[in-house]
Amino acid sequence: MDNIVVTGIGTLNPAGIGADNTFDNVLKDDSYIDFITRFDSSKYKSNVAGEIKDFVPTDYISKRLVKKTDRFTQLALAAVQMALDDAQINTGDFDPNRLSLMVGNVLGGWEFAERELRNLWVKGEEYVSPYQATAWFPTSAQGYISIAQNIKGKARTFVADRASSAYALQDAISTLNRNEADIVLVGGTEAPLSPYGWLCCESSGYLSPNKNEPSETYKPFSEEHSGMVLGEGSTFLVLERLSHAQDRNAKIYGEIKGWGVTNDAYYPYYTHRPDGQKLARSMQQSIDRASISPEEVNLLFLHGTGIPSEDATEVYAYREVFKDGDKPILTCPKASFGHLLGAAAVTDIMLSLLSIERRLIPPIINLETPAYGFDDLNFVTKQPYKQDISNALIISRGMGGNNLSFVVGGVSS
């Protein structure tokens, strides 16, 4: 098998538009979470989120396409084009049957759907958009990207809660390893800020209740952790085999060296195994596939939902995998901009690659006092931590006990 490398990155999220802008902002120990403005959220128990303030869809796509699509698709179309531009790829120069696309998404296009359903019941069926049937569907982004970029190879959408883009990434790696494509676009996209969509998220019981200060609401691994704060956004990566990237003299951000997948298979449904053993197994699988030892992992990107029981199982898994030798530095940058659900895993992959490139680790904000039993861990707080990083391990998890992890690093010789 050839090495699988990342040659392009595109992202739009509450911390910034573009990879460099995002990374610069998460280094600042600032919060990009505030009260929701996209709809009246005053009656919700949780009414803070990470919003992208300066995204203008027509800066990236036509007005005609804007009318046909929900925000989650618009964000994805923009992120894909940014990733391709970064990789210096014009898809028209490649065999469309050798181009592949993998997308992670959870909620689909509820902002579009709610608006049109309201038109149906208030005004009548003749006022409903003919694009209602396609705009809300989770595969909408996949379809429009495929059309826009003339992608005719394998294309899939993964709906697996917060691990959606992690599954997309795992399948992208397998697609390249099986020589089913030369270039794979892989990413996730999410726009959860609509009244009904938000109600669905809040009814899960996993969102953090309101605090007096929005910026202090999301506190993973803190003694005050009380749940997730969500954000909207999209991140896409360009993946290639190393030989293909070298043949076209592409810039290489890094290599995805290993991955692991397990499932807790735990009852009650939608809960995690409390001892973290299956998560630890996923982490060890990714390390083994990368042909390294745990001592060679310098950096661990925690999933960090801020749900106390989930934070605890991550720590249990960490202690199981890294019980001997040197321990990695721990971070969770999503605390500053929100959990991006279906786009969370690939966004963490992006940030880990930039951490390796710049030798800087972003801090976890709002972590003044770690939760009980966590105070001996190597969390990065307050300011960036400077360190050479050989290998980073990234954790992704979803309800129902989905556990995925990835090892990324510099290109192996």
PDB file of N, CA and C in Angstrom, residues 267-346:
ATOM      1  N   TYR A 267     -25.288  -1.311  26.156  1.00  0.00           N
ATOM      2  CA  TYR A 267     -26.677  -0.992  26.487  1.00  0.00           C
ATOM      3  C   TYR A 267     -26.709  -0.198  27.797  1.00  0.00           C
ATOM      4  N   PRO A 268     -27.550   0.844  27.939  1.00  0.00           N
ATOM      5  CA  PRO A 268     -28.597   1.338  27.041  1.00  0.00           C
ATOM      6  C   PRO A 268     -28.034   1.921  25.739  1.00  0.00           C
ATOM      7  N   TYR A 269     -28.846   1.884  24.688  1.00  0.00           N
ATOM      8  CA  TYR A 269     -28.439   2.406  23.398  1.00  0.00           C
ATOM      9  C   TYR A 269     -28.075   3.885  23.510  1.00  0.00           C
ATOM     10  N   TYR A 270     -27.209   4.320  22.618  1.00  0.00           N
ATOM     11  CA  TYR A 270     -26.764   5.714  22.530  1.00  0.00           C
ATOM     12  C   TYR A 270     -25.941   6.147  23.744  1.00  0.00           C
ATOM     13  N   THR A 271     -25.399   5.185  24.463  1.00  0.00           N
ATOM     14  CA  THR A 271     -24.480   5.508  25.550  1.00  0.00           C
ATOM     15  C   THR A 271     -23.145   4.838  25.274  1.00  0.00           C
ATOM     16  N   HIS A 272     -22.132   5.257  26.017  1.00  0.00           N
ATOM     17  CA  HIS A 272     -20.790   4.718  25.828  1.00  0.00           C
ATOM     18  C   HIS A 272     -20.449   3.726  26.925  1.00  0.00           C
ATOM     19  N   ARG A 273     -19.642   2.768  26.564  1.00  0.00           N
ATOM     20  CA  ARG A 273     -19.121   1.838  27.562  1.00  0.00           C
ATOM     21  C   ARG A 273     -18.332   2.633  28.599  1.00  0.00           C
ATOM     22  N   PRO A 274     -18.650   2.502  29.881  1.00  0.00           N
ATOM     23  CA  PRO A 274     -18.091   3.425  30.883  1.00  0.00           C
ATOM     24  C   PRO A 274     -16.611   3.261  31.177  1.00  0.00           C
ATOM     25  N   ASP A 275     -16.007   2.127  30.793  1.00  0.00           N
ATOM     26  CA  ASP A 275     -14.592   1.943  31.115  1.00  0.00           C
ATOM     27  C   ASP A 275     -13.656   2.387  29.997  1.00  0.00           C
ATOM     28  N   GLY A 276     -14.193   2.782  28.845  1.00  0.00           N
ATOM     29  CA  GLY A 276     -13.361   3.286  27.761  1.00  0.00           C
ATOM     30  C   GLY A 276     -12.529   2.235  27.056  1.00  0.00           C
ATOM     31  N   GLN A 277     -12.773   0.951  27.311  1.00  0.00           N
ATOM     32  CA  GLN A 277     -11.905  -0.097  26.763  1.00  0.00           C
ATOM     33  C   GLN A 277     -11.988  -0.206  25.243  1.00  0.00           C
ATOM     34  N   LYS A 278     -13.186  -0.113  24.678  1.00  0.00           N
ATOM     35  CA  LYS A 278     -13.312  -0.203  23.218  1.00  0.00           C
ATOM     36  C   LYS A 278     -12.717   1.025  22.537  1.00  0.00           C
ATOM     37  N   LEU A 279     -12.843   2.186  23.153  1.00  0.00           N
ATOM     38  CA  LEU A 279     -12.185   3.375  22.617  1.00  0.00           C
ATOM     39  C   LEU A 279     -10.672   3.185  22.640  1.00  0.00           C
ATOM     40  N   ALA A 280     -10.156   2.663  23.731  1.00  0.00           N
ATOM     41  CA  ALA A 280      -8.716   2.410  23.823  1.00  0.00           C
ATOM     42  C   ALA A 280      -8.263   1.439  22.735  1.00  0.00           C
ATOM     43  N   ARG A 281      -9.111   0.462  22.442  1.00  0.00           N
ATOM     44  CA  ARG A 281      -8.764  -0.496  21.389  1.00  0.00           C
ATOM     45  C   ARG A 281      -8.673   0.198  20.025  1.00  0.00           C
ATOM     46  N   SER A 282      -9.594   1.113  19.754  1.00  0.00           N
ATOM     47  CA  SER A 282      -9.535   1.876  18.497  1.00  0.00           C
ATOM     48  C   SER A 282      -8.243   2.675  18.419  1.00  0.00           C
ATOM     49  N   MET A 283      -7.872   3.326  19.509  1.00  0.00           N
ATOM     50  CA  MET A 283      -6.647   4.110  19.541  1.00  0.00           C
ATOM     51  C   MET A 283      -5.425   3.235  19.294  1.00  0.00           C
ATOM     52  N   GLN A 284      -5.410   2.062  19.927  1.00  0.00           N
ATOM     53  CA  GLN A 284      -4.269   1.160  19.762  1.00  0.00           C
ATOM     54  C   GLN A 284      -4.215   0.618  18.333  1.00  0.00           C
ATOM     55  N   GLN A 285      -5.388   0.354  17.730  1.00  0.00           N
ATOM     56  CA  GLN A 285      -5.416  -0.101  16.340  1.00  0.00           C
ATOM     57  C   GLN A 285      -4.758   0.921  15.418  1.00  0.00           C
ATOM     58  N   SER A 286      -5.072   2.184  15.611  1.00  0.00           N
ATOM     59  CA  SER A 286      -4.505   3.218  14.735  1.00  0.00           C
ATOM     60  C   SER A 286      -3.004   3.335  14.919  1.00  0.00           C
ATOM     61  N   ILE A 287      -2.544   3.176  16.154  1.00  0.00           N
ATOM     62  CA  ILE A 287      -1.102   3.208  16.428  1.00  0.00           C
ATOM     63  C   ILE A 287      -0.415   2.005  15.785  1.00  0.00           C
ATOM     64  N   ASP A 288      -1.040   0.838  15.899  1.00  0.00           N
ATOM     65  CA  ASP A 288      -0.461  -0.364  15.311  1.00  0.00           C
ATOM     66  C   ASP A 288      -0.408  -0.261  13.787  1.00  0.00           C
ATOM     67  N   ARG A 289      -1.480   0.250  13.185  1.00  0.00           N
ATOM     68  CA  ARG A 289      -1.490   0.388  11.722  1.00  0.00           C
ATOM     69  C   ARG A 289      -0.428   1.377  11.254  1.00  0.00           C
ATOM     70  N   ALA A 290      -0.119   2.347  12.078  1.00  0.00           N
ATOM     71  CA  ALA A 290       0.917   3.317  11.741  1.00  0.00           C
ATOM     72  C   ALA A 290       2.328   2.765  11.956  1.00  0.00           C
ATOM     73  N   SER A 291       2.409   1.569  12.523  1.00  0.00           N
ATOM     74  CA  SER A 291       3.699   0.906  12.790  1.00  0.00           C
ATOM     75  C   SER A 291       4.588   1.744  13.702  1.00  0.00           C
ATOM     76  N   ILE A 292       3.960   2.304  14.732  1.00  0.00           N
ATOM     77  CA  ILE A 292       4.702   3.050  15.744  1.00  0.00           C
ATOM     78  C   ILE A 292       4.303   2.516  17.112  1.00  0.00           C
ATOM     79  N   SER A 293       4.972   2.994  18.144  1.00  0.00           N
ATOM     80  CA  SER A 293       4.619   2.645  19.514  1.00  0.00           C
ATOM     81  C   SER A 293       3.884   3.821  20.156  1.00  0.00           C
ATOM     82  N   PRO A 294       3.135   3.597  21.232  1.00  0.00           N
ATOM     83  CA  PRO A 294       2.468   4.713  21.904  1.00  0.00           C
ATOM     84  C   PRO A 294       3.436   5.819  22.320  1.00  0.00           C
ATOM     85  N   GLU A 295       4.670   5.452  22.658  1.00  0.00           N
ATOM     86  CA  GLU A 295       5.650   6.452  23.076  1.00  0.00           C
ATOM     87  C   GLU A 295       6.030   7.403  21.948  1.00  0.00           C
ATOM     88  N   GLU A 296       5.733   7.018  20.708  1.00  0.00           N
ATOM     89  CA  GLU A 296       6.059   7.875  19.557  1.00  0.00           C
ATOM     90  C   GLU A 296       4.932   8.839  19.200  1.00  0.00           C
ATOM     91  N   VAL A 297       3.834   8.792  19.950  1.00  0.00           N
ATOM     92  CA  VAL A 297       2.748   9.761  19.771  1.00  0.00           C
ATOM     93  C   VAL A 297       3.018  10.957  20.683  1.00  0.00           C
ATOM     94  N   ASN A 298       3.203  12.136  20.089  1.00  0.00           N
ATOM     95  CA  ASN A 298       3.526  13.330  20.874  1.00  0.00           C
ATOM     96  C   ASN A 298       2.302  14.158  21.249  1.00  0.00           C
ATOM     97  N   LEU A 299       1.230  13.998  20.481  1.00  0.00           N
ATOM     98  CA  LEU A 299       0.077  14.893  20.619  1.00  0.00           C
ATOM     99  C   LEU A 299      -1.207  14.101  20.478  1.00  0.00           C
ATOM    100  N   LEU A 300      -2.156  14.353  21.371  1.00  0.00           N
ATOM    101  CA  LEU A 300      -3.462  13.700  21.324  1.00  0.00           C
ATOM    102  C   LEU A 300      -4.556  14.758  21.240  1.00  0.00           C
ATOM    103  N   PHE A 301      -5.316  14.720  20.124  1.00  0.00           N
ATOM    104  CA  PHE A 301      -6.491  15.574  19.971  1.00  0.00           C
ATOM    105  C   PHE A 301      -7.689  14.827  20.551  1.00  0.00           C
ATOM    106  N   LEU A 302      -8.149  15.268  21.714  1.00  0.00           N
ATOM    107  CA  LEU A 302      -9.290  14.638  22.368  1.00  0.00           C
ATOM    108  C   LEU A 302     -10.587  15.031  21.674  1.00  0.00           C
ATOM    109  N   HIS A 303     -11.598  14.167  21.781  1.00  0.00           N
ATOM    110  CA  HIS A 303     -12.885  14.466  21.159  1.00  0.00           C
ATOM    111  C   HIS A 303     -13.619  15.569  21.929  1.00  0.00           C
ATOM    112  N   GLY A 304     -13.638  15.472  23.251  1.00  0.00           N
ATOM    113  CA  GLY A 304     -14.054  16.577  24.099  1.00  0.00           C
ATOM    114  C   GLY A 304     -15.463  17.098  23.910  1.00  0.00           C
ATOM    115  N   THR A 305     -16.484  16.248  24.149  1.00  0.00           N
ATOM    116  CA  THR A 305     -17.853  16.747  24.058  1.00  0.00           C
ATOM    117  C   THR A 305     -18.233  17.641  25.233  1.00  0.00           C
ATOM    118  N   GLY A 306     -17.518  17.538  26.321  1.00  0.00           N
ATOM    119  CA  GLY A 306     -17.912  18.269  27.518  1.00  0.00           C
ATOM    120  C   GLY A 306     -18.986  17.557  28.314  1.00  0.00           C
ATOM    121  N   ILE A 307     -19.458  16.408  27.824  1.00  0.00           N
ATOM    122  CA  ILE A 307     -20.390  15.568  28.589  1.00  0.00           C
ATOM    123  C   ILE A 307     -19.566  14.797  29.610  1.00  0.00           C
ATOM    124  N   PRO A 308     -19.805  14.978  30.909  1.00  0.00           N
ATOM    125  CA  PRO A 308     -18.896  14.415  31.910  1.00  0.00           C
ATOM    126  C   PRO A 308     -18.581  12.937  31.729  1.00  0.00           C
ATOM    127  N   SER A 309     -19.594  12.109  31.459  1.00  0.00           N
ATOM    128  CA  SER A 309     -19.334  10.668  31.331  1.00  0.00           C
ATOM    129  C   SER A 309     -18.464  10.365  30.116  1.00  0.00           C
ATOM    130  N   GLU A 310     -18.639  11.122  29.027  1.00  0.00           N
ATOM    131  CA  GLU A 310     -17.825  10.887  27.834  1.00  0.00           C
ATOM    132  C   GLU A 310     -16.399  11.393  28.024  1.00  0.00           C
ATOM    133  N   ASP A 311     -16.250  12.551  28.649  1.00  0.00           N
ATOM    134  CA  ASP A 311     -14.906  13.037  28.955  1.00  0.00           C
ATOM    135  C   ASP A 311     -14.149  12.012  29.804  1.00  0.00           C
ATOM    136  N   ALA A 312     -14.850  11.432  30.769  1.00  0.00           N
ATOM    137  CA  ALA A 312     -14.206  10.461  31.664  1.00  0.00           C
ATOM    138  C   ALA A 312     -13.730   9.227  30.889  1.00  0.00           C
ATOM    139  N   THR A 313     -14.572   8.712  29.971  1.00  0.00           N
ATOM    140  CA  THR A 313     -14.152   7.515  29.243  1.00  0.00           C
ATOM    141  C   THR A 313     -12.977   7.802  28.318  1.00  0.00           C
ATOM    142  N   GLU A 314     -12.876   9.023  27.811  1.00  0.00           N
ATOM    143  CA  GLU A 314     -11.692   9.375  27.019  1.00  0.00           C
ATOM    144  C   GLU A 314     -10.428   9.324  27.876  1.00  0.00           C
ATOM    145  N   VAL A 315     -10.549   9.829  29.096  1.00  0.00           N
ATOM    146  CA  VAL A 315      -9.390   9.813  29.994  1.00  0.00           C
ATOM    147  C   VAL A 315      -9.022   8.370  30.356  1.00  0.00           C
ATOM    148  N   TYR A 316     -10.040   7.524  30.602  1.00  0.00           N
ATOM    149  CA  TYR A 316      -9.754   6.111  30.903  1.00  0.00           C
ATOM    150  C   TYR A 316      -9.021   5.456  29.729  1.00  0.00           C
ATOM    151  N   ALA A 317      -9.472   5.736  28.523  1.00  0.00           N
ATOM    152  CA  ALA A 317      -8.831   5.150  27.345  1.00  0.00           C
ATOM    153  C   ALA A 317      -7.406   5.660  27.187  1.00  0.00           C
ATOM    154  N   TYR A 318      -7.223   6.941  27.421  1.00  0.00           N
ATOM    155  CA  TYR A 318      -5.877   7.540  27.357  1.00  0.00           C
ATOM    156  C   TYR A 318      -4.939   6.835  28.337  1.00  0.00           C
ATOM    157  N   ARG A 319      -5.409   6.624  29.564  1.00  0.00           N
ATOM    158  CA  ARG A 319      -4.550   5.989  30.572  1.00  0.00           C
ATOM    159  C   ARG A 319      -4.243   4.540  30.198  1.00  0.00           C
ATOM    160  N   GLU A 320      -5.162   3.871  29.523  1.00  0.00           N
ATOM    161  CA  GLU A 320      -4.936   2.490  29.119  1.00  0.00           C
ATOM    162  C   GLU A 320      -3.889   2.407  28.016  1.00  0.00           C
ATOM    163  N   VAL A 321      -3.986   3.277  27.019  1.00  0.00           N
ATOM    164  CA  VAL A 321      -3.078   3.213  25.869  1.00  0.00           C
ATOM    165  C   VAL A 321      -1.699   3.752  26.219  1.00  0.00           C
ATOM    166  N   PHE A 322      -1.666   4.802  27.027  1.00  0.00           N
ATOM    167  CA  PHE A 322      -0.388   5.463  27.333  1.00  0.00           C
ATOM    168  C   PHE A 322       0.011   5.231  28.788  1.00  0.00           C
ATOM    169  N   LYS A 323      -0.073   3.990  29.227  1.00  0.00           N
ATOM    170  CA  LYS A 323       0.231   3.695  30.624  1.00  0.00           C
ATOM    171  C   LYS A 323       1.729   3.593  30.888  1.00  0.00           C
ATOM    172  N   ASP A 324       2.535   3.419  29.840  1.00  0.00           N
ATOM    173  CA  ASP A 324       3.983   3.305  30.007  1.00  0.00           C
ATOM    174  C   ASP A 324       4.687   4.368  29.184  1.00  0.00           C
ATOM    175  N   GLY A 325       5.854   4.755  29.600  1.00  0.00           N
ATOM    176  CA  GLY A 325       6.694   5.649  28.805  1.00  0.00           C
ATOM    177  C   GLY A 325       6.206   7.083  28.778  1.00  0.00           C
ATOM    178  N   ASP A 326       6.716   7.839  27.805  1.00  0.00           N
ATOM    179  CA  ASP A 326       6.355   9.245  27.678  1.00  0.00           C
ATOM    180  C   ASP A 326       4.893   9.388  27.282  1.00  0.00           C
ATOM    181  N   LYS A 327       4.251  10.429  27.803  1.00  0.00           N
ATOM    182  CA  LYS A 327       2.838  10.687  27.540  1.00  0.00           C
ATOM    183  C   LYS A 327       2.686  11.844  26.559  1.00  0.00           C
ATOM    184  N   PRO A 328       1.698  11.784  25.661  1.00  0.00           N
ATOM    185  CA  PRO A 328       1.493  12.882  24.711  1.00  0.00           C
ATOM    186  C   PRO A 328       0.865  14.103  25.359  1.00  0.00           C
ATOM    187  N   ILE A 329       1.069  15.257  24.737  1.00  0.00           N
ATOM    188  CA  ILE A 329       0.376  16.479  25.115  1.00  0.00           C
ATOM    189  C   ILE A 329      -1.083  16.355  24.682  1.00  0.00           C
ATOM    190  N   LEU A 330      -2.014  16.910  25.478  1.00  0.00           N
ATOM    191  CA  LEU A 330      -3.446  16.790  25.206  1.00  0.00           C
ATOM    192  C   LEU A 330      -4.052  18.144  24.853  1.00  0.00           C
ATOM    193  N   THR A 331      -4.866  18.158  23.804  1.00  0.00           N
ATOM    194  CA  THR A 331      -5.569  19.391  23.456  1.00  0.00           C
ATOM    195  C   THR A 331      -6.940  19.078  22.894  1.00  0.00           C
ATOM    196  N   CYS A 332      -7.778  20.113  22.787  1.00  0.00           N
ATOM    197  CA  CYS A 332      -9.138  19.997  22.251  1.00  0.00           C
ATOM    198  C   CYS A 332      -9.562  21.387  21.776  1.00  0.00           C
ATOM    199  N   PRO A 333      -9.074  21.821  20.615  1.00  0.00           N
ATOM    200  CA  PRO A 333      -9.334  23.199  20.153  1.00  0.00           C
ATOM    201  C   PRO A 333     -10.797  23.511  19.907  1.00  0.00           C
ATOM    202  N   LYS A 334     -11.649  22.485  19.667  1.00  0.00           N
ATOM    203  CA  LYS A 334     -13.053  22.765  19.378  1.00  0.00           C
ATOM    204  C   LYS A 334     -13.762  23.475  20.525  1.00  0.00           C
ATOM    205  N   ALA A 335     -13.170  23.486  21.715  1.00  0.00           N
ATOM    206  CA  ALA A 335     -13.781  24.223  22.825  1.00  0.00           C
ATOM    207  C   ALA A 335     -13.939  25.703  22.506  1.00  0.00           C
ATOM    208  N   SER A 336     -13.132  26.215  21.590  1.00  0.00           N
ATOM    209  CA  SER A 336     -13.199  27.649  21.279  1.00  0.00           C
ATOM    210  C   SER A 336     -14.238  27.989  20.230  1.00  0.00           C
ATOM    211  N   PHE A 337     -14.638  27.021  19.385  1.00  0.00           N
ATOM    212  CA  PHE A 337     -15.569  27.367  18.298  1.00  0.00           C
ATOM    213  C   PHE A 337     -16.790  26.458  18.218  1.00  0.00           C
ATOM    214  N   GLY A 338     -16.860  25.416  19.042  1.00  0.00           N
ATOM    215  CA  GLY A 338     -18.018  24.554  19.070  1.00  0.00           C
ATOM    216  C   GLY A 338     -17.781  23.223  18.383  1.00  0.00           C
ATOM    217  N   HIS A 339     -18.600  22.268  18.735  1.00  0.00           N
ATOM    218  CA  HIS A 339     -18.525  20.931  18.133  1.00  0.00           C
ATOM    219  C   HIS A 339     -19.253  20.980  16.795  1.00  0.00           C
ATOM    220  N   LEU A 340     -18.581  20.637  15.718  1.00  0.00           N
ATOM    221  CA  LEU A 340     -19.135  20.756  14.372  1.00  0.00           C
ATOM    222  C   LEU A 340     -19.850  19.490  13.898  1.00  0.00           C
ATOM    223  N   LEU A 341     -20.170  18.595  14.834  1.00  0.00           N
ATOM    224  CA  LEU A 341     -20.927  17.385  14.511  1.00  0.00           C
ATOM    225  C   LEU A 341     -20.304  16.641  13.330  1.00  0.00           C
ATOM    226  N   GLY A 342     -21.005  16.585  12.172  1.00  0.00           N
ATOM    227  CA  GLY A 342     -20.507  15.829  11.044  1.00  0.00           C
ATOM    228  C   GLY A 342     -19.219  16.338  10.445  1.00  0.00           C
ATOM    229  N   ALA A 343     -18.820  17.559  10.779  1.00  0.00           N
ATOM    230  CA  ALA A 343     -17.559  18.121  10.273  1.00  0.00           C
ATOM    231  C   ALA A 343     -16.458  18.127  11.322  1.00  0.00           C
ATOM    232  N   ALA A 344     -16.718  17.593  12.504  1.00  0.00           N
ATOM    233  CA  ALA A 344     -15.776  17.726  13.619  1.00  0.00           C
ATOM    234  C   ALA A 344     -14.469  16.969  13.389  1.00  0.00           C
ATOM    235  N   ALA A 345     -14.549  15.716  12.953  1.00  0.00           N
ATOM    236  CA  ALA A 345     -13.344  14.885  12.862  1.00  0.00           C
ATOM    237  C   ALA A 345     -12.357  15.446  11.849  1.00  0.00           C
ATOM    238  N   VAL A 346     -12.832  15.800  10.648  1.00  0.00           N
ATOM    239  CA  VAL A 346     -11.900  16.305   9.630  1.00  0.00           C
ATOM    240  C   VAL A 346     -11.338  17.671  10.031  1.00  0.00           C
TER     241      VAL A 346
END
